XYZ file of C-alpha atoms in Angstrom:
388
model
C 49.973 191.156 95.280
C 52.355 190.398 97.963
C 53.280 186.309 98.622
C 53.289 186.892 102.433
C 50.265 186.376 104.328
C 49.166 189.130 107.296
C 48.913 188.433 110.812
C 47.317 190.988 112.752
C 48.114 191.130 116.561
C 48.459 193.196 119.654
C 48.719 191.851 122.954
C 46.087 194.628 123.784
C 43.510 192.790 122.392
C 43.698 190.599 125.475
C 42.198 193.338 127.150
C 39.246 192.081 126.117
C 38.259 190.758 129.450
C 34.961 189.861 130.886
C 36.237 188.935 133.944
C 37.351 185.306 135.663
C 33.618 183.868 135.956
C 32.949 184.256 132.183
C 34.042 181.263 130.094
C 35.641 184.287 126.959
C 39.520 183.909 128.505
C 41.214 185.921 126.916
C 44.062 183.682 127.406
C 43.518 181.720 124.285
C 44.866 184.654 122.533
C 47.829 184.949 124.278
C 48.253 181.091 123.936
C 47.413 181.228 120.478
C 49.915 183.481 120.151
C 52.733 181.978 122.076
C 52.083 178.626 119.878
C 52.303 180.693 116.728
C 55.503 181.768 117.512
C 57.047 178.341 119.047
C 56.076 177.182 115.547
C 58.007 180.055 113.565
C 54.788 181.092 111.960
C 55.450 184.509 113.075
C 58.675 184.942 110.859
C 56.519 183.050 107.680
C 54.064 186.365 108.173
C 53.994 189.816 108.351
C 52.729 190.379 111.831
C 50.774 193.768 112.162
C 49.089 195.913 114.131
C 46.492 197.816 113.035
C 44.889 201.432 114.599
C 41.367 200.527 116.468
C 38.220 201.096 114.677
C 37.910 204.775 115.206
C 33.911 206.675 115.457
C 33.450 206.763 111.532
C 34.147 203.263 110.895
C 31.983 202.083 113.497
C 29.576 203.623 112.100
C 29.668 201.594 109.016
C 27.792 199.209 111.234
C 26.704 199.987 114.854
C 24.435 203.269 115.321
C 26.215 206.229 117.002
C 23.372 205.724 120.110
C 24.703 202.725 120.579
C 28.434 203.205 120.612
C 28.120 206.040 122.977
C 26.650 203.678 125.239
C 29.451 201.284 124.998
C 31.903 204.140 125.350
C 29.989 205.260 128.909
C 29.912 201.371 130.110
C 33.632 201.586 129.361
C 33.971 204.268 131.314
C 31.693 203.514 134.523
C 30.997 199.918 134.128
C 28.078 200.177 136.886
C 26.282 202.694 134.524
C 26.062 200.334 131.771
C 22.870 200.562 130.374
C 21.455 196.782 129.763
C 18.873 197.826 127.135
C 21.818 197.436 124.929
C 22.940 194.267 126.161
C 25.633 195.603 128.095
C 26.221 194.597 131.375
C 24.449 191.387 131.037
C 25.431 188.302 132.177
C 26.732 187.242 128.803
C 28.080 190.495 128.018
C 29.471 192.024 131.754
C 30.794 195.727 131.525
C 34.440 196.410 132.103
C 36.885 199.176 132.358
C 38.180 199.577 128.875
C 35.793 197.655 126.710
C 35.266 199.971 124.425
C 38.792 200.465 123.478
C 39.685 197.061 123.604
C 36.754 196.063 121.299
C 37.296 198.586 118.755
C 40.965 197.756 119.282
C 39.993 193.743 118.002
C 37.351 195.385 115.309
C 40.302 197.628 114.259
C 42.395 194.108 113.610
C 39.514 193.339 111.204
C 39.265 195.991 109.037
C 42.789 196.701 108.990
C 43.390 193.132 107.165
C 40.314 193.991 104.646
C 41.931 196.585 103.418
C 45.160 195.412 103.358
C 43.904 192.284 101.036
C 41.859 194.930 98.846
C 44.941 196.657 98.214
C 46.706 193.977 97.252
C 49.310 194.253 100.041
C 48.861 190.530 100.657
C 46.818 187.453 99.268
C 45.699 186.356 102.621
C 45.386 188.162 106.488
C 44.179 186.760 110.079
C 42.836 188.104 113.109
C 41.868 185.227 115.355
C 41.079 187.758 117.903
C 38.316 188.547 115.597
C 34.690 186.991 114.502
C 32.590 188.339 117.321
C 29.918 187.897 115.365
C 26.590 187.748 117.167
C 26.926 191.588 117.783
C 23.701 193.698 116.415
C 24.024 197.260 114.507
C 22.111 198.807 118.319
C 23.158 196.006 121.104
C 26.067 193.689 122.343
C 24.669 189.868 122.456
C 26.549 186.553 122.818
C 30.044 187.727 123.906
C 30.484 190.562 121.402
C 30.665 194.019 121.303
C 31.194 195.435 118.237
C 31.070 193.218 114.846
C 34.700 192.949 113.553
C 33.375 190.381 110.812
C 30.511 192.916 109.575
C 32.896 196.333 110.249
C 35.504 194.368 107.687
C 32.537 193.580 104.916
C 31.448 197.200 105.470
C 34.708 198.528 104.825
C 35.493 196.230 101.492
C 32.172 197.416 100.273
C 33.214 201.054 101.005
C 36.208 200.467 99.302
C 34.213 199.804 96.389
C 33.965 195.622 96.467
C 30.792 194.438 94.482
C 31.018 191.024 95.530
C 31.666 189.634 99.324
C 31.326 186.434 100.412
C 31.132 185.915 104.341
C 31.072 181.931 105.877
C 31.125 181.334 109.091
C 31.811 178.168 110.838
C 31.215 178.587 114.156
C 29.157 176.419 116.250
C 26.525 179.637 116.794
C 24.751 180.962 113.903
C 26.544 184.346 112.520
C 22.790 186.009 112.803
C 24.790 189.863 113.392
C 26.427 189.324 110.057
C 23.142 188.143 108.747
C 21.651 190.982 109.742
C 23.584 193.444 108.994
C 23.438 192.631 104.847
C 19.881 191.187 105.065
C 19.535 193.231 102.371
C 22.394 193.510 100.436
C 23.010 191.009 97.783
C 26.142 192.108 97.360
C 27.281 190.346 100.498
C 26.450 186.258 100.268
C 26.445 185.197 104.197
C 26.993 181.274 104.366
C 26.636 180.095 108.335
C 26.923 176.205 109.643
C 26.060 176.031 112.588
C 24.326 174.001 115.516
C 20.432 173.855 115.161
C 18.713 176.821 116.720
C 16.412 174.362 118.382
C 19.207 173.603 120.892
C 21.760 176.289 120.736
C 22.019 180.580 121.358
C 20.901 182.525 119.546
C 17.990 180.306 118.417
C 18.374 181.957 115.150
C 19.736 180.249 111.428
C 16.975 178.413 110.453
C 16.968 177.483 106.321
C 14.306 179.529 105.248
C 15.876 182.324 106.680
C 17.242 183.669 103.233
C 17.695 187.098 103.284
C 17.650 189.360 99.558
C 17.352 186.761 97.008
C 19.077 184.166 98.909
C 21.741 186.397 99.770
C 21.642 184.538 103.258
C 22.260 180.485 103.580
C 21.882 178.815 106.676
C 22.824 175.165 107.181
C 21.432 174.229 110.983
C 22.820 170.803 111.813
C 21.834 168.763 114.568
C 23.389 168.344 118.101
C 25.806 165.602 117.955
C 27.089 166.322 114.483
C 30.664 164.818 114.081
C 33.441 164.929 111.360
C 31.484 163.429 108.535
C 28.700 165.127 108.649
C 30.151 168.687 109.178
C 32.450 167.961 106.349
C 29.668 166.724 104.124
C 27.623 169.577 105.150
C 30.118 172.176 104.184
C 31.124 170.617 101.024
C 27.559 169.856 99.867
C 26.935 173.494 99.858
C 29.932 175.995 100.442
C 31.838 175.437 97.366
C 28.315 175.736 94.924
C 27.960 178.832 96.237
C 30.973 180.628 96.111
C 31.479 179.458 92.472
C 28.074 180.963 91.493
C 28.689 183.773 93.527
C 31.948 184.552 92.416
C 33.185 187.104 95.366
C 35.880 189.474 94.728
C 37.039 188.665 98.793
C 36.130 185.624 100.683
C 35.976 186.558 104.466
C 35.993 183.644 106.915
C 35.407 183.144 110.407
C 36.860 180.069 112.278
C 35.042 179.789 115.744
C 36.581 176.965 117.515
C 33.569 176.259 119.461
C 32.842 173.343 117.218
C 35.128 170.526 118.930
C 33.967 167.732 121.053
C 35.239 169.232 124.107
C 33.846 172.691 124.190
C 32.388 173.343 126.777
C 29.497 175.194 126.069
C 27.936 173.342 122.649
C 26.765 169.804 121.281
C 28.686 169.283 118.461
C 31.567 166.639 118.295
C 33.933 167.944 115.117
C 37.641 167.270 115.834
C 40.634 169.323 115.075
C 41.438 167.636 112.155
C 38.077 168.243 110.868
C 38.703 172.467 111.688
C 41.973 172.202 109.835
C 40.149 170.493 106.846
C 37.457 173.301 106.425
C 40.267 175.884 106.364
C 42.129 174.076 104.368
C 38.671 174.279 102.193
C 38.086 177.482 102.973
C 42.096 178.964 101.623
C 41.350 176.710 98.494
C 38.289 177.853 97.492
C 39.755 181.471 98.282
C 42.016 180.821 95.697
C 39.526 179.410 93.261
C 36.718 181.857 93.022
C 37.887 185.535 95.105
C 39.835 187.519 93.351
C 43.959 187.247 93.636
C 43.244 184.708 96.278
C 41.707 187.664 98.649
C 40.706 185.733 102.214
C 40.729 187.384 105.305
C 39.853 184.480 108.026
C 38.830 185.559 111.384
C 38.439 183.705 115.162
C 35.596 183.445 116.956
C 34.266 181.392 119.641
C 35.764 178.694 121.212
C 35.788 177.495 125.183
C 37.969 175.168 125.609
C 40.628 177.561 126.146
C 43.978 175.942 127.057
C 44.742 173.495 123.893
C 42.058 173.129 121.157
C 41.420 177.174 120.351
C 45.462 177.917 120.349
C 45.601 174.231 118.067
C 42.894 174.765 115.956
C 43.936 178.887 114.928
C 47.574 177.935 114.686
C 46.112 175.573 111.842
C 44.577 178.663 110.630
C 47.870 180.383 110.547
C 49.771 177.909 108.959
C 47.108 177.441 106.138
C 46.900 181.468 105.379
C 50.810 181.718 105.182
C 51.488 178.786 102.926
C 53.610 176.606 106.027
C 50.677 174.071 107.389
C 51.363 172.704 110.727
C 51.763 168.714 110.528
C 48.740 167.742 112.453
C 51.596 164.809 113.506
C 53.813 167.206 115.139
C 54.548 167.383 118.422
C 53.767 170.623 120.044
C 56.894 172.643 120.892
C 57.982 171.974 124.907
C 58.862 175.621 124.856
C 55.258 176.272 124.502
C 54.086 172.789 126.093
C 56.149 173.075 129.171
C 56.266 177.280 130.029
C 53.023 178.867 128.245
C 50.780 175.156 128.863
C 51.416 175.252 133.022
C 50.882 178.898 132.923
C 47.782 178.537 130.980
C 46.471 175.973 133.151
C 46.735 178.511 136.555
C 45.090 181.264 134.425
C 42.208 179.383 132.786
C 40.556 177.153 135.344
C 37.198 175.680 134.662
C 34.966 178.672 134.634
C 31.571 177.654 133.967
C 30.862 176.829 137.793
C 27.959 179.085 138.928
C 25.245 177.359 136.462
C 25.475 180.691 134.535
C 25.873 178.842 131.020
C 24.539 175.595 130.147
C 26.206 172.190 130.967
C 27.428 170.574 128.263
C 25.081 167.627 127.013
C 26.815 164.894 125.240
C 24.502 163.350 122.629
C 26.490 160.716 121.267
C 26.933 159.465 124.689
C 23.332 158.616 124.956
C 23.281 156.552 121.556
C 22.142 159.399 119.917
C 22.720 159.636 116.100
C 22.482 162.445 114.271
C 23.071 161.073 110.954
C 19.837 160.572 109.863
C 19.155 164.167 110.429
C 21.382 165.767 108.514
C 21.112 165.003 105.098
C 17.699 166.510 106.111
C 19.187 169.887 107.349
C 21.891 170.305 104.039
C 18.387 169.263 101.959
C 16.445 172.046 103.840
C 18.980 174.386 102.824
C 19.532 174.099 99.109
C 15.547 173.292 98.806
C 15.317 177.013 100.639
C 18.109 178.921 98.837
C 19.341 177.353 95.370
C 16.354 177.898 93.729
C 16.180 181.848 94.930
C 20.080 181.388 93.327
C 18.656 180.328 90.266
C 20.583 176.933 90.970
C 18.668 173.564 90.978
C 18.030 172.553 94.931
């Protein structure tokens, strides 16, 4: 198996473009981007392009009805049919979409099997992990499911054993659903408590085929310690139990204390800690190391997603960034002014919520989570035959 980590990139996939109102720039990818390469984490990688997703692999996941539809909406954006969640406000048509997204979904699956094969250890698409998309519908920014096309694929490659965990701050529930059933996929999701965060899904006793889905809902105002604790009080139990052949990640930024569009308060050195995790316990329990990590969400568009990915880079090929380090002016100074003209504040018409600080009204969540990582194992370890 091949030393060199894969990063998968085309600049195409910032075609994926809602429009200026909708908080999804797709500037953080270019940013993210232009940071990876200011750090030389480019030239520690083999940076690849893969085909998009063509009709047959989409298939693996999303039903031909519904594809079709995406492929008209791409085509006439004003004839987008909503009944499939397209050309809603969370999910606006747009001229293209459907190449673009299977462009992103074609990142995905092009890193799976390039870690089955052996071709390299570890591979990243941080234009990837749009995750909330369903087998028949678009929801929650997302088109087609790059994270479920890429477990689909493995499986059709012949993998027994996947494991899928997802950090972002919105429950994974289009992954969930998509291997409800199959216990050869484990789906582990943190996540912000459905009571006060989209999609209102990821509650603990959902649990899927003998507790083939774990959910770990934490409350609003979560910081550092507690996500930390959370992950580590179940994550690493699991995936030693489970023992997956590829560990598939997904890294939503969304997380931090300054998105915009979620109660959480995690910091970046907290992100770069769970993938730090995250490559470790790759290399403990999946196969040759196999770890494909993916993006996600992540709103505040101009430093922490490019900061908190580049981490992700740097872990997957072997070259962490020094969370010390000062971020390179020829990024800083040409790509950082630019960014700031491109990516204004976009959450101005009172389309998406305003963000609610919970920590600024004395609120503590600590007494609540050893509750939610409790609910969890008392819901799931036991269907694991584990002790809760």
């Amino acid at each position: 198996m091949s030393g060199r980590g894969l990063l998968m990139w085309d600049e195409a996939v910032t075609k994926y473009d809602f429009g200026d109102s909708h908080p999804m720039d797709p500037v953080r990818l270019a940013l993210t981007m232009g940071l990876v390469r200011a750090y030389g984490l480019d030239r520690a990688m083999d940076v690849v392009a893969a085909k998009p997703a063509g009709a047959s692999t989409l298939r693996l996941v999303h039903r031909e009805d519904y594809i079709e539809a995406v492929r008209a909406a791409s085509a006439d954006p004003k004839a987008a049919d909503q009944s499939y969640g397209l050309g809603t406000v969370d999910d606006p048509a747009f001229t293209g979409m459907h190449e673009a997204s299977a462009l992103i979904a074609g990142q995905s699956v092009g890193a799976a099997e390039a870690v089955w094969r052996g071709d390299a250890a570890h591979a990243v698409n941080f234009a990837g992990g749009l995750h909330h998309a369903m087998p028949g519908c678009a929801s929650g920014f997302c088109i087609y499911n790059d994270a479920s096309l890429a477990i689909a694929r493995l499986l059709e490659l012949g993998a027994e054993r996947v494991a899928y965990v997802d950090v972002d701050v919105h429950h994974g529930d289009g992954v969930q659903a998509a291997f409800w059933d199959d216990p050869r996929v484990l789906t582990v999701s943190l996540h912000e408590h459905p009571r006060t965060l989209f999609p209102q899904t990821g509650w603990p006793e959902e649990t899927g085929a003998d507790g083939a889905a774990v959910n770990v809902a934490l409350p609003a105002g979560t910081g550092d310690e507690g996500w930390l604790r959370a992950f580590h009080a179940v994550v690493p139990e699991l995936l030693a139990d489970f023992r997956p052949q590829v560990l598939v990640t997904q890294h939503g930024a969304d997380t931090h204390f300054e998105d915009p569009l979620a109660h959480l308060a995690v910091s970046l050195d907290a992100q770069r800690a769970v993938q730090e995790a995250c490559h470790a316990l790759a290399h403990e329990h999946a196969e040759g190391g196999r770890w494909v990590a993916l993006g996600g969400g992540g709103y505040a568009v101009v430093d922490v997603v490019p900061r908190s990915w580049t981490h992700l880079v740097g872990i997957a090929a072997h070259e962490p960034v020094d969370p010390e380090s000062v971020v390179p002016s020829s990024w800083r100074d040409e790509v950082y002014a630019r960014a700031r003209q491109l990516a204004p504040a976009r959450m101005t018409d009172g389309r998406w919520p305003v963000r609610w600080r919970p920590w600024e009204e004395g609120y503590d969540p600590a007494d609540r989570l050893d509750q939610a990582v409790l609910a969890t194992r008392r819901a799931v370890f036991p269907l694991r035959g584990l002790l809760a």
